[in-house]
Every structure is written in C-alpha cells, then in structure tokens.
C-alpha cells in the first residue's frame, strides 16, 4: 500500500505521537519531526543516515513564533524575514536555551524559516510545536521534489508522505547567517542573491566547506546521482570524450543534434531560470534511473537562480 496521502489530520496525529512524516515545501520535500522529541529527531537522522554534526532547519508557522526559537533578531534579519517569509530564506540566529542540542549539532545558533506551502502551513498551524525537517533523501543523494521521489527512497521506513504536489521552487532554501549582526550567505538557494541584496545591500558569500566547516550543508559532494555526472560550459567539446558510452544530457534550454546522445532533457525550453530550478532534481532523478554511463550537465548562466543551480550541479558532479 502506498504511504502517500493528502490527509493533514493523519499527519497531525502521527507527528504528535513523535513519529516522522515527510512533508511538502516549496523547495524540496522534508523529513519532519517535533523539534522537542528526541525520539523523532533521532529517527530523522537514522532514516537519512545523516551525520549528527549536520544541523537541522526548524520550520515555524509565523514570524510571531520566531521569538520562541531565537534569542535576538538583528535588524537585517528582521528585514529579511519580513521580505521573504513565508519563503525559501533560512536565517541562522542565536538559539534559545530551550532548543535541543541535537537540532543544532551542539552549536549556539539555530536555522529557522517559514515554508511557503499551503498544506505545510496548515499543518504547522495545527501543531503546537515547530518541525525540524531536513530534505527527505538519504544523506548526499538527489533531493526529492515529488511525493513519489520520497516514497521510492523511504517506503519501508516511514509511515506517511503528506502529498502537496511537485515542489514549485525545486532547490533548497538560501541560508543566511550573521556575523557581528551583518548577513552572510552560507548556502545559495531558491531565493536569488540579487533579491537578497536588494533588501540588505552587498552580501558576502561563504559557502565553501574549507571556509565554513561548520555549515555542513556545504559538503563538497552532495545532491549527487549514482551515475557519473560531469558539468561543462561546452557540450559539443566534451561529447567526443565519451564516444561509445551511453550518454544522458541535461541542457539549459537548447536541443543538441548529436547521435552519440541517448537521451537529453532541457531544464527550460524557454530559458527560464525559475522553471529550471523547479525541474532540476526531477531531471536528475529521471536520468539516474536509466543505467547510463554518464550524465553531462550544461552550466547555466551565472546570475539569479542560475548561480544557485550551478552550485548544486557543481556539488552533484564533485568527486568524493
Ligand atoms: P537541509 O535541511 O538538508 O537542507 O540542510 C540544512 C543545512 O542548514 C545544514 O546542512 C547546514 O548547512 C545548515 N544549517 C543548519 N543549522 C545551521 C547552523 N546552526 N549553523 C550553520 N548552518 C546551519
Ligand atoms: Mg539536504
């Protein structure tokens, strides 16, 4: 029997009983549990095989509940919350003592956001606790953007995937931390850098493992297909390198006429970056199922969401 269901009341019952439930968000599906339940949070880490040093994002229903999670809110954090919530911006702020260490990997900061998905907003409003929800995929594999992706990963391990349709943003939230009350980008994501700079001015990006070993979502290899995957700025030049191999191609918008390509998928036929972001993981899931020898992905224009998509493709193609 399928574990996929649209029944929000059932999700409320399971989460209240300290169970783990997969939930939809506008970014990717999350594996959710009560932040105050050690049992639920441990089950999230075990199900994902996520190392305990990798902290979780706390999901809240409204800006009002922020002061139950964090100690103080710098002015620019308040501006960002007002500009983008509900939406795919995660703020890393000084945590309240009541936030369990297992959520924050022992750090004195906590990551928090309001997701912009009607089903999950209703769910959060009906619960009397926030939800911790990392992406609903085994650690370092491709993130899930449909209920079916989650079911394929975890049907024997969890009782329910709350179905909210395909994720509209399609890549993870943009994570912003604060140093001396000034915002810093820890992870590029579904809110474009330019949109954030419009609210808080020029912002530093520190999203490399070597620079911020304590922002573990930035591990070098992440979001990765099982199939060997390469990223290129010039498809026609790289194709001969894989002659005789079964090649799957991911282009931004163009169709490549070349007999050596077995299958090709464009992220957006009209060259739209928002559409590309929402299609990215599904395209990777589709090609990864096809027993190809190699997936070749084309680098996108390096602005707006193109920058965030290139960041994900870079990690998907990184060697361990
Ligand atoms: P995921 O939920 O899988 O998208 O991953 C959440 C990511 O948020 C983690 O991998 C970290 O990079 C980041 N994160 C969560 N909490 C913190 C924190 N307190 N400080 C820095 N980064 C954090
Ligand atoms: Mg993840």
Short mmCIF file of N, CA, C and O in Angstrom, two decimals, residues 215 222 240:
data_model
loop_
_atom_site.label_atom_id
_atom_site.label_comp_id
_atom_site.label_asym_id
_atom_site.label_seq_id
_atom_site.Cartn_x
_atom_site.Cartn_y
_atom_site.Cartn_z
N UNK A 215 29.23 24.87 8.48
CA UNK A 215 27.95 24.90 7.76
C UNK A 215 27.90 23.66 6.87
O UNK A 215 28.16 23.73 5.67
N UNK A 222 27.36 16.41 -2.81
CA UNK A 222 26.03 16.48 -2.23
C UNK A 222 25.07 16.45 -3.40
O UNK A 222 25.46 16.69 -4.53
N UNK A 240 32.78 14.20 -27.61
CA UNK A 240 33.70 13.18 -28.17
C UNK A 240 34.47 12.41 -27.10
O UNK A 240 34.85 11.26 -27.31
#
